JSON list of C-alpha atoms in Angstrom, two decimals:
[
{"chain": "A", "resi": 118, "resn": "MET", "atom": "CA", "xyz": [39.31, 2.31, -36.20]},
{"chain": "A", "resi": 119, "resn": "LEU", "atom": "CA", "xyz": [37.26, 0.33, -33.70]},
{"chain": "A", "resi": 120, "resn": "PHE", "atom": "CA", "xyz": [36.27, 1.93, -30.41]},
{"chain": "A", "resi": 121, "resn": "MET", "atom": "CA", "xyz": [35.48, -1.09, -28.29]},
{"chain": "A", "resi": 122, "resn": "LYS", "atom": "CA", "xyz": [35.32, -2.54, -24.81]},
{"chain": "A", "resi": 123, "resn": "GLY", "atom": "CA", "xyz": [38.64, -4.29, -24.29]},
{"chain": "A", "resi": 124, "resn": "LYS", "atom": "CA", "xyz": [41.26, -5.13, -26.92]},
{"chain": "A", "resi": 125, "resn": "PRO", "atom": "CA", "xyz": [40.90, -7.19, -30.12]},
{"chain": "A", "resi": 126, "resn": "GLU", "atom": "CA", "xyz": [42.75, -10.10, -28.50]},
{"chain": "A", "resi": 127, "resn": "GLU", "atom": "CA", "xyz": [40.61, -9.77, -25.34]},
{"chain": "A", "resi": 128, "resn": "PRO", "atom": "CA", "xyz": [37.19, -8.15, -25.98]},
{"chain": "A", "resi": 129, "resn": "LYS", "atom": "CA", "xyz": [35.23, -7.29, -22.84]},
{"chain": "A", "resi": 130, "resn": "CYS", "atom": "CA", "xyz": [31.75, -7.65, -24.37]},
{"chain": "A", "resi": 131, "resn": "GLY", "atom": "CA", "xyz": [30.06, -9.90, -26.92]},
{"chain": "A", "resi": 132, "resn": "PHE", "atom": "CA", "xyz": [29.26, -7.04, -29.31]},
{"chain": "A", "resi": 133, "resn": "SER", "atom": "CA", "xyz": [32.91, -5.93, -29.43]},
{"chain": "A", "resi": 134, "resn": "ARG", "atom": "CA", "xyz": [33.97, -9.57, -29.92]},
{"chain": "A", "resi": 135, "resn": "LYS", "atom": "CA", "xyz": [31.55, -9.94, -32.86]},
{"chain": "A", "resi": 136, "resn": "VAL", "atom": "CA", "xyz": [32.86, -6.85, -34.68]},
{"chain": "A", "resi": 137, "resn": "VAL", "atom": "CA", "xyz": [36.47, -8.00, -34.13]},
{"chain": "A", "resi": 138, "resn": "GLU", "atom": "CA", "xyz": [35.56, -11.43, -35.60]},
{"chain": "A", "resi": 139, "resn": "ILE", "atom": "CA", "xyz": [33.91, -9.78, -38.63]},
{"chain": "A", "resi": 140, "resn": "LEU", "atom": "CA", "xyz": [36.92, -7.54, -39.30]},
{"chain": "A", "resi": 141, "resn": "LYS", "atom": "CA", "xyz": [39.25, -10.56, -39.02]},
{"chain": "A", "resi": 142, "resn": "GLU", "atom": "CA", "xyz": [37.01, -12.62, -41.36]},
{"chain": "A", "resi": 143, "resn": "GLU", "atom": "CA", "xyz": [37.14, -9.75, -43.86]},
{"chain": "A", "resi": 144, "resn": "LYS", "atom": "CA", "xyz": [40.95, -9.67, -43.43]},
{"chain": "A", "resi": 145, "resn": "VAL", "atom": "CA", "xyz": [41.02, -5.99, -42.53]},
{"chain": "A", "resi": 146, "resn": "ASP", "atom": "CA", "xyz": [43.91, -4.44, -40.60]},
{"chain": "A", "resi": 147, "resn": "PHE", "atom": "CA", "xyz": [42.41, -2.11, -38.00]},
{"chain": "A", "resi": 148, "resn": "GLY", "atom": "CA", "xyz": [43.36, -0.02, -35.01]},
{"chain": "A", "resi": 149, "resn": "SER", "atom": "CA", "xyz": [41.40, -0.09, -31.78]},
{"chain": "A", "resi": 150, "resn": "PHE", "atom": "CA", "xyz": [40.83, 1.96, -28.67]},
{"chain": "A", "resi": 151, "resn": "ASP", "atom": "CA", "xyz": [39.66, 0.46, -25.38]},
{"chain": "A", "resi": 152, "resn": "ILE", "atom": "CA", "xyz": [36.95, 2.89, -24.25]},
{"chain": "A", "resi": 153, "resn": "LEU", "atom": "CA", "xyz": [37.01, 1.34, -20.76]},
{"chain": "A", "resi": 154, "resn": "THR", "atom": "CA", "xyz": [40.41, 2.97, -20.19]},
{"chain": "A", "resi": 155, "resn": "ASP", "atom": "CA", "xyz": [39.27, 6.58, -20.70]},
{"chain": "A", "resi": 156, "resn": "ALA", "atom": "CA", "xyz": [35.87, 7.80, -19.42]},
{"chain": "A", "resi": 157, "resn": "GLU", "atom": "CA", "xyz": [36.32, 11.21, -21.12]},
{"chain": "A", "resi": 158, "resn": "VAL", "atom": "CA", "xyz": [36.79, 9.61, -24.57]},
{"chain": "A", "resi": 159, "resn": "ARG", "atom": "CA", "xyz": [34.00, 7.12, -23.83]},
{"chain": "A", "resi": 160, "resn": "GLN", "atom": "CA", "xyz": [31.45, 9.86, -23.04]},
{"chain": "A", "resi": 161, "resn": "GLY", "atom": "CA", "xyz": [32.79, 12.40, -25.54]},
{"chain": "A", "resi": 162, "resn": "LEU", "atom": "CA", "xyz": [32.63, 9.97, -28.46]},
{"chain": "A", "resi": 163, "resn": "LYS", "atom": "CA", "xyz": [28.95, 9.25, -27.74]},
{"chain": "A", "resi": 164, "resn": "VAL", "atom": "CA", "xyz": [28.21, 12.97, -28.17]},
{"chain": "A", "resi": 165, "resn": "TYR", "atom": "CA", "xyz": [30.59, 13.40, -31.13]},
{"chain": "A", "resi": 166, "resn": "SER", "atom": "CA", "xyz": [29.12, 10.46, -33.05]},
{"chain": "A", "resi": 167, "resn": "ASN", "atom": "CA", "xyz": [25.55, 10.80, -31.82]},
{"chain": "A", "resi": 168, "resn": "TRP", "atom": "CA", "xyz": [25.78, 7.05, -31.18]},
{"chain": "A", "resi": 169, "resn": "SER", "atom": "CA", "xyz": [25.07, 5.92, -27.63]},
{"chain": "A", "resi": 170, "resn": "SER", "atom": "CA", "xyz": [26.61, 2.46, -27.51]},
{"chain": "A", "resi": 171, "resn": "TYR", "atom": "CA", "xyz": [29.82, 0.55, -28.17]},
{"chain": "A", "resi": 172, "resn": "PRO", "atom": "CA", "xyz": [31.52, -0.76, -30.19]},
{"chain": "A", "resi": 173, "resn": "GLN", "atom": "CA", "xyz": [31.69, 1.98, -32.82]},
{"chain": "A", "resi": 174, "resn": "LEU", "atom": "CA", "xyz": [33.45, 1.28, -36.12]},
{"chain": "A", "resi": 175, "resn": "TYR", "atom": "CA", "xyz": [34.91, 4.15, -38.12]},
{"chain": "A", "resi": 176, "resn": "ILE", "atom": "CA", "xyz": [36.34, 3.88, -41.62]},
{"chain": "A", "resi": 177, "resn": "LYS", "atom": "CA", "xyz": [38.53, 6.81, -42.68]},
{"chain": "A", "resi": 178, "resn": "GLY", "atom": "CA", "xyz": [37.02, 8.93, -39.89]},
{"chain": "A", "resi": 179, "resn": "GLU", "atom": "CA", "xyz": [33.40, 8.19, -40.78]},
{"chain": "A", "resi": 180, "resn": "LEU", "atom": "CA", "xyz": [31.13, 6.34, -38.34]},
{"chain": "A", "resi": 181, "resn": "ILE", "atom": "CA", "xyz": [29.87, 3.10, -39.89]},
{"chain": "A", "resi": 182, "resn": "GLY", "atom": "CA", "xyz": [27.93, 1.91, -36.85]},
{"chain": "A", "resi": 183, "resn": "GLY", "atom": "CA", "xyz": [27.82, -0.69, -34.11]},
{"chain": "A", "resi": 184, "resn": "SER", "atom": "CA", "xyz": [27.79, -4.48, -34.14]},
{"chain": "A", "resi": 185, "resn": "ASP", "atom": "CA", "xyz": [24.28, -4.92, -35.61]},
{"chain": "A", "resi": 186, "resn": "ILE", "atom": "CA", "xyz": [25.00, -2.62, -38.55]},
{"chain": "A", "resi": 187, "resn": "VAL", "atom": "CA", "xyz": [28.44, -4.11, -39.20]},
{"chain": "A", "resi": 188, "resn": "LEU", "atom": "CA", "xyz": [26.95, -7.64, -39.13]},
{"chain": "A", "resi": 189, "resn": "GLU", "atom": "CA", "xyz": [24.16, -6.66, -41.56]},
{"chain": "A", "resi": 190, "resn": "MET", "atom": "CA", "xyz": [26.68, -4.97, -43.86]},
{"chain": "A", "resi": 191, "resn": "GLN", "atom": "CA", "xyz": [28.87, -8.08, -43.85]},
{"chain": "A", "resi": 192, "resn": "LYS", "atom": "CA", "xyz": [25.93, -10.37, -44.67]},
{"chain": "A", "resi": 193, "resn": "SER", "atom": "CA", "xyz": [24.79, -8.16, -47.56]},
{"chain": "A", "resi": 194, "resn": "GLY", "atom": "CA", "xyz": [28.32, -7.67, -48.95]},
{"chain": "A", "resi": 195, "resn": "GLU", "atom": "CA", "xyz": [28.05, -3.92, -48.30]},
{"chain": "A", "resi": 196, "resn": "LEU", "atom": "CA", "xyz": [30.94, -3.93, -45.78]},
{"chain": "A", "resi": 197, "resn": "ARG", "atom": "CA", "xyz": [33.45, -5.20, -48.33]},
{"chain": "A", "resi": 198, "resn": "LYS", "atom": "CA", "xyz": [32.12, -2.65, -50.85]},
{"chain": "A", "resi": 199, "resn": "VAL", "atom": "CA", "xyz": [32.50, 0.26, -48.41]},
{"chain": "A", "resi": 200, "resn": "LEU", "atom": "CA", "xyz": [35.98, -0.89, -47.38]},
{"chain": "A", "resi": 201, "resn": "SER", "atom": "CA", "xyz": [36.99, -1.10, -51.03]},
{"chain": "A", "resi": 202, "resn": "GLU", "atom": "CA", "xyz": [35.49, 2.31, -51.90]},
{"chain": "A", "resi": 203, "resn": "LYS", "atom": "CA", "xyz": [37.30, 3.92, -48.98]},
{"chain": "A", "resi": 204, "resn": "GLY", "atom": "CA", "xyz": [40.60, 2.38, -50.06]},
{"chain": "A", "resi": 205, "resn": "VAL", "atom": "CA", "xyz": [41.00, 0.17, -47.01]},
{"chain": "A", "resi": 206, "resn": "ILE", "atom": "CA", "xyz": [43.51, -2.57, -47.74]},
{"chain": "A", "resi": 207, "resn": "ILE", "atom": "CA", "xyz": [42.02, -6.01, -47.50]},
{"chain": "A", "resi": 208, "resn": "GLN", "atom": "CA", "xyz": [44.64, -8.74, -47.15]},
{"chain": "A", "resi": 209, "resn": "LYS", "atom": "CA", "xyz": [44.71, -11.10, -50.12]},
{"chain": "A", "resi": 210, "resn": "GLU", "atom": "CA", "xyz": [42.99, -14.40, -49.52]},
{"chain": "A", "resi": 211, "resn": "THR", "atom": "CA", "xyz": [45.53, -17.23, -49.16]},
{"chain": "A", "resi": 212, "resn": "LEU", "atom": "CA", "xyz": [45.14, -20.42, -51.20]},
{"chain": "A", "resi": 213, "resn": "GLU", "atom": "CA", "xyz": [44.33, -22.35, -48.01]},
{"chain": "A", "resi": 214, "resn": "ASP", "atom": "CA", "xyz": [41.61, -19.81, -47.08]},
{"chain": "A", "resi": 215, "resn": "ARG", "atom": "CA", "xyz": [40.20, -20.08, -50.61]},
{"chain": "A", "resi": 216, "resn": "LEU", "atom": "CA", "xyz": [40.19, -23.90, -50.49]},
{"chain": "A", "resi": 217, "resn": "LYS", "atom": "CA", "xyz": [38.48, -23.91, -47.06]},
{"chain": "A", "resi": 218, "resn": "ARG", "atom": "CA", "xyz": [35.85, -21.53, -48.43]},
{"chain": "A", "resi": 219, "resn": "LEU", "atom": "CA", "xyz": [35.35, -23.66, -51.57]},
{"chain": "A", "resi": 220, "resn": "VAL", "atom": "CA", "xyz": [35.03, -27.02, -49.79]},
{"chain": "A", "resi": 221, "resn": "SER", "atom": "CA", "xyz": [32.46, -25.46, -47.43]},
{"chain": "A", "resi": 222, "resn": "SER", "atom": "CA", "xyz": [30.54, -23.54, -50.12]},
{"chain": "A", "resi": 223, "resn": "SER", "atom": "CA", "xyz": [27.85, -26.23, -50.24]},
{"chain": "A", "resi": 224, "resn": "PRO", "atom": "CA", "xyz": [27.04, -28.91, -47.62]},
{"chain": "A", "resi": 225, "resn": "VAL", "atom": "CA", "xyz": [27.88, -31.58, -50.24]},
{"chain": "A", "resi": 226, "resn": "MET", "atom": "CA", "xyz": [30.65, -30.38, -52.55]},
{"chain": "A", "resi": 227, "resn": "LEU", "atom": "CA", "xyz": [32.16, -32.29, -55.48]},
{"chain": "A", "resi": 228, "resn": "PHE", "atom": "CA", "xyz": [35.49, -31.32, -57.05]},
{"chain": "A", "resi": 229, "resn": "MET", "atom": "CA", "xyz": [35.46, -32.96, -60.44]},
{"chain": "A", "resi": 230, "resn": "LYS", "atom": "CA", "xyz": [36.68, -32.80, -64.02]},
{"chain": "A", "resi": 231, "resn": "GLY", "atom": "CA", "xyz": [34.00, -30.92, -65.94]},
{"chain": "A", "resi": 232, "resn": "ASN", "atom": "CA", "xyz": [30.59, -30.18, -64.46]},
{"chain": "A", "resi": 233, "resn": "PRO", "atom": "CA", "xyz": [27.59, -32.34, -63.48]},
{"chain": "A", "resi": 234, "resn": "ASP", "atom": "CA", "xyz": [25.93, -31.82, -66.88]},
{"chain": "A", "resi": 235, "resn": "ALA", "atom": "CA", "xyz": [29.13, -32.59, -68.81]},
{"chain": "A", "resi": 236, "resn": "PRO", "atom": "CA", "xyz": [31.67, -34.63, -66.79]},
{"chain": "A", "resi": 237, "resn": "LYS", "atom": "CA", "xyz": [35.09, -34.83, -68.47]},
{"chain": "A", "resi": 238, "resn": "CYS", "atom": "CA", "xyz": [36.20, -38.17, -67.03]},
{"chain": "A", "resi": 239, "resn": "GLY", "atom": "CA", "xyz": [34.58, -41.51, -66.25]},
{"chain": "A", "resi": 240, "resn": "PHE", "atom": "CA", "xyz": [35.25, -41.33, -62.52]},
{"chain": "A", "resi": 241, "resn": "SER", "atom": "CA", "xyz": [33.62, -37.90, -62.23]},
{"chain": "A", "resi": 242, "resn": "SER", "atom": "CA", "xyz": [30.67, -39.17, -64.26]},
{"chain": "A", "resi": 243, "resn": "LYS", "atom": "CA", "xyz": [30.21, -42.19, -61.95]},
{"chain": "A", "resi": 244, "resn": "VAL", "atom": "CA", "xyz": [30.19, -40.00, -58.82]},
{"chain": "A", "resi": 245, "resn": "VAL", "atom": "CA", "xyz": [27.75, -37.51, -60.37]},
{"chain": "A", "resi": 246, "resn": "ASN", "atom": "CA", "xyz": [25.42, -40.37, -61.36]},
{"chain": "A", "resi": 247, "resn": "ALA", "atom": "CA", "xyz": [25.62, -41.94, -57.89]},
{"chain": "A", "resi": 248, "resn": "LEU", "atom": "CA", "xyz": [24.76, -38.63, -56.21]},
{"chain": "A", "resi": 249, "resn": "LYS", "atom": "CA", "xyz": [21.91, -37.90, -58.64]},
{"chain": "A", "resi": 250, "resn": "GLU", "atom": "CA", "xyz": [20.45, -41.41, -58.31]},
{"chain": "A", "resi": 251, "resn": "GLU", "atom": "CA", "xyz": [20.48, -41.05, -54.51]},
{"chain": "A", "resi": 252, "resn": "GLY", "atom": "CA", "xyz": [18.74, -37.66, -54.81]},
{"chain": "A", "resi": 253, "resn": "VAL", "atom": "CA", "xyz": [21.63, -35.81, -53.16]},
{"chain": "A", "resi": 254, "resn": "THR", "atom": "CA", "xyz": [21.81, -32.07, -53.84]},
{"chain": "A", "resi": 255, "resn": "PHE", "atom": "CA", "xyz": [25.43, -30.99, -54.31]},
{"chain": "A", "resi": 256, "resn": "GLY", "atom": "CA", "xyz": [27.64, -28.14, -55.41]},
{"chain": "A", "resi": 257, "resn": "SER", "atom": "CA", "xyz": [30.50, -28.71, -57.81]},
{"chain": "A", "resi": 258, "resn": "PHE", "atom": "CA", "xyz": [33.76, -27.16, -58.94]},
{"chain": "A", "resi": 259, "resn": "ASP", "atom": "CA", "xyz": [35.51, -27.93, -62.25]},
{"chain": "A", "resi": 260, "resn": "ILE", "atom": "CA", "xyz": [39.15, -28.47, -61.26]},
{"chain": "A", "resi": 261, "resn": "LEU", "atom": "CA", "xyz": [40.15, -28.22, -64.93]},
{"chain": "A", "resi": 262, "resn": "SER", "atom": "CA", "xyz": [39.16, -24.54, -64.81]},
{"chain": "A", "resi": 263, "resn": "ASP", "atom": "CA", "xyz": [41.67, -23.58, -62.10]},
{"chain": "A", "resi": 264, "resn": "GLU", "atom": "CA", "xyz": [45.13, -25.14, -61.88]},
{"chain": "A", "resi": 265, "resn": "GLU", "atom": "CA", "xyz": [45.86, -23.47, -58.52]},
{"chain": "A", "resi": 266, "resn": "VAL", "atom": "CA", "xyz": [42.79, -25.11, -56.94]},
{"chain": "A", "resi": 267, "resn": "ARG", "atom": "CA", "xyz": [43.52, -28.43, -58.69]},
{"chain": "A", "resi": 268, "resn": "GLN", "atom": "CA", "xyz": [47.06, -28.68, -57.32]},
{"chain": "A", "resi": 269, "resn": "GLY", "atom": "CA", "xyz": [46.30, -27.02, -53.98]},
{"chain": "A", "resi": 270, "resn": "LEU", "atom": "CA", "xyz": [43.40, -29.34, -53.21]},
{"chain": "A", "resi": 271, "resn": "LYS", "atom": "CA", "xyz": [45.63, -32.41, -53.58]},
{"chain": "A", "resi": 272, "resn": "ALA", "atom": "CA", "xyz": [47.87, -31.15, -50.76]},
{"chain": "A", "resi": 273, "resn": "PHE", "atom": "CA", "xyz": [44.98, -29.66, -48.74]},
{"chain": "A", "resi": 274, "resn": "SER", "atom": "CA", "xyz": [43.07, -32.96, -48.68]},
{"chain": "A", "resi": 275, "resn": "ASN", "atom": "CA", "xyz": [46.10, -35.25, -48.81]},
{"chain": "A", "resi": 276, "resn": "TRP", "atom": "CA", "xyz": [44.21, -37.02, -51.63]},
{"chain": "A", "resi": 277, "resn": "PRO", "atom": "CA", "xyz": [46.06, -37.17, -54.96]},
{"chain": "A", "resi": 278, "resn": "THR", "atom": "CA", "xyz": [43.20, -37.83, -57.41]},
{"chain": "A", "resi": 279, "resn": "PHE", "atom": "CA", "xyz": [39.87, -36.43, -58.56]},
{"chain": "A", "resi": 280, "resn": "PRO", "atom": "CA", "xyz": [36.96, -36.43, -58.12]},
{"chain": "A", "resi": 281, "resn": "GLN", "atom": "CA", "xyz": [36.95, -35.50, -54.43]},
{"chain": "A", "resi": 282, "resn": "LEU", "atom": "CA", "xyz": [33.69, -35.39, -52.50]},
{"chain": "A", "resi": 283, "resn": "TYR", "atom": "CA", "xyz": [33.30, -33.27, -49.34]},
{"chain": "A", "resi": 284, "resn": "TYR", "atom": "CA", "xyz": [30.53, -33.16, -46.77]},
{"chain": "A", "resi": 285, "resn": "LYS", "atom": "CA", "xyz": [30.34, -30.12, -44.47]},
{"chain": "A", "resi": 286, "resn": "GLY", "atom": "CA", "xyz": [33.94, -29.21, -45.34]},
{"chain": "A", "resi": 287, "resn": "GLU", "atom": "CA", "xyz": [35.35, -32.70, -44.64]},
{"chain": "A", "resi": 288, "resn": "LEU", "atom": "CA", "xyz": [36.70, -35.06, -47.30]},
{"chain": "A", "resi": 289, "resn": "VAL", "atom": "CA", "xyz": [34.52, -38.14, -47.83]},
{"chain": "A", "resi": 290, "resn": "GLY", "atom": "CA", "xyz": [36.73, -39.59, -50.58]},
{"chain": "A", "resi": 291, "resn": "GLY", "atom": "CA", "xyz": [37.00, -40.28, -54.28]},
{"chain": "A", "resi": 292, "resn": "CYS", "atom": "CA", "xyz": [35.12, -42.41, -56.78]},
{"chain": "A", "resi": 293, "resn": "ASP", "atom": "CA", "xyz": [35.82, -45.82, -55.17]},
{"chain": "A", "resi": 294, "resn": "ILE", "atom": "CA", "xyz": [34.69, -44.69, -51.71]},
{"chain": "A", "resi": 295, "resn": "VAL", "atom": "CA", "xyz": [31.55, -42.99, -53.06]},
{"chain": "A", "resi": 296, "resn": "LEU", "atom": "CA", "xyz": [30.58, -46.09, -55.06]},
{"chain": "A", "resi": 297, "resn": "GLU", "atom": "CA", "xyz": [31.32, -48.35, -52.07]},
{"chain": "A", "resi": 298, "resn": "LEU", "atom": "CA", "xyz": [29.11, -46.19, -49.81]},
{"chain": "A", "resi": 299, "resn": "ARG", "atom": "CA", "xyz": [26.36, -46.36, -52.43]},
{"chain": "A", "resi": 300, "resn": "THR", "atom": "CA", "xyz": [26.63, -50.15, -52.75]},
{"chain": "A", "resi": 301, "resn": "ASP", "atom": "CA", "xyz": [26.46, -50.45, -48.94]},
{"chain": "A", "resi": 302, "resn": "GLY", "atom": "CA", "xyz": [23.33, -48.23, -48.95]},
{"chain": "A", "resi": 303, "resn": "ALA", "atom": "CA", "xyz": [25.16, -45.63, -46.80]},
{"chain": "A", "resi": 304, "resn": "LEU", "atom": "CA", "xyz": [25.79, -42.83, -49.32]},
{"chain": "A", "resi": 305, "resn": "LYS", "atom": "CA", "xyz": [22.69, -40.75, -48.65]},
{"chain": "A", "resi": 306, "resn": "SER", "atom": "CA", "xyz": [22.89, -41.16, -44.85]},
{"chain": "A", "resi": 307, "resn": "THR", "atom": "CA", "xyz": [26.63, -40.30, -44.84]},
{"chain": "A", "resi": 308, "resn": "LEU", "atom": "CA", "xyz": [25.84, -37.05, -46.68]},
{"chain": "A", "resi": 309, "resn": "SER", "atom": "CA", "xyz": [22.97, -36.01, -44.42]},
{"chain": "A", "resi": 310, "resn": "GLU", "atom": "CA", "xyz": [24.17, -36.71, -40.87]}
]
């Protein structure tokens, strides 16, 4: 339960807006109460909780804290842990959410067959070599290890083949495009704009 200024769809202060955003990012269903609509509840809750400001987040009747504490807990992973321990239902991550998270998990992200130390196809090997020779730091994901990601990424990117190279969550292209950028001397600059 979130005691906040305004409603989740229309927060009336930045701190309330931040906690709403965090709860939505964590995919938590939550109730809310607009403390601006009831001065008695607004003042009474400060005494009850011994917490002088808003928003105030409660999980199963226990005060968790305000926006600073909720933000810190999210960053450290503690929020998800507490939600789980208290039995709060967290909506399952959709495939699209998972793919968005994966393509953005590193500024330069390569979806390939195998891994950079042991590519399992010639095209993946060529892209890995091009990136390494240009001194580009990159994350990677072995699409052979997860059929759901392998098939989902084809539709997500509207690109039917692998490897697929992403920069800041956006598709750069496959092997031919990467090698063409390298030949043109534009690979490193494209991946560091």
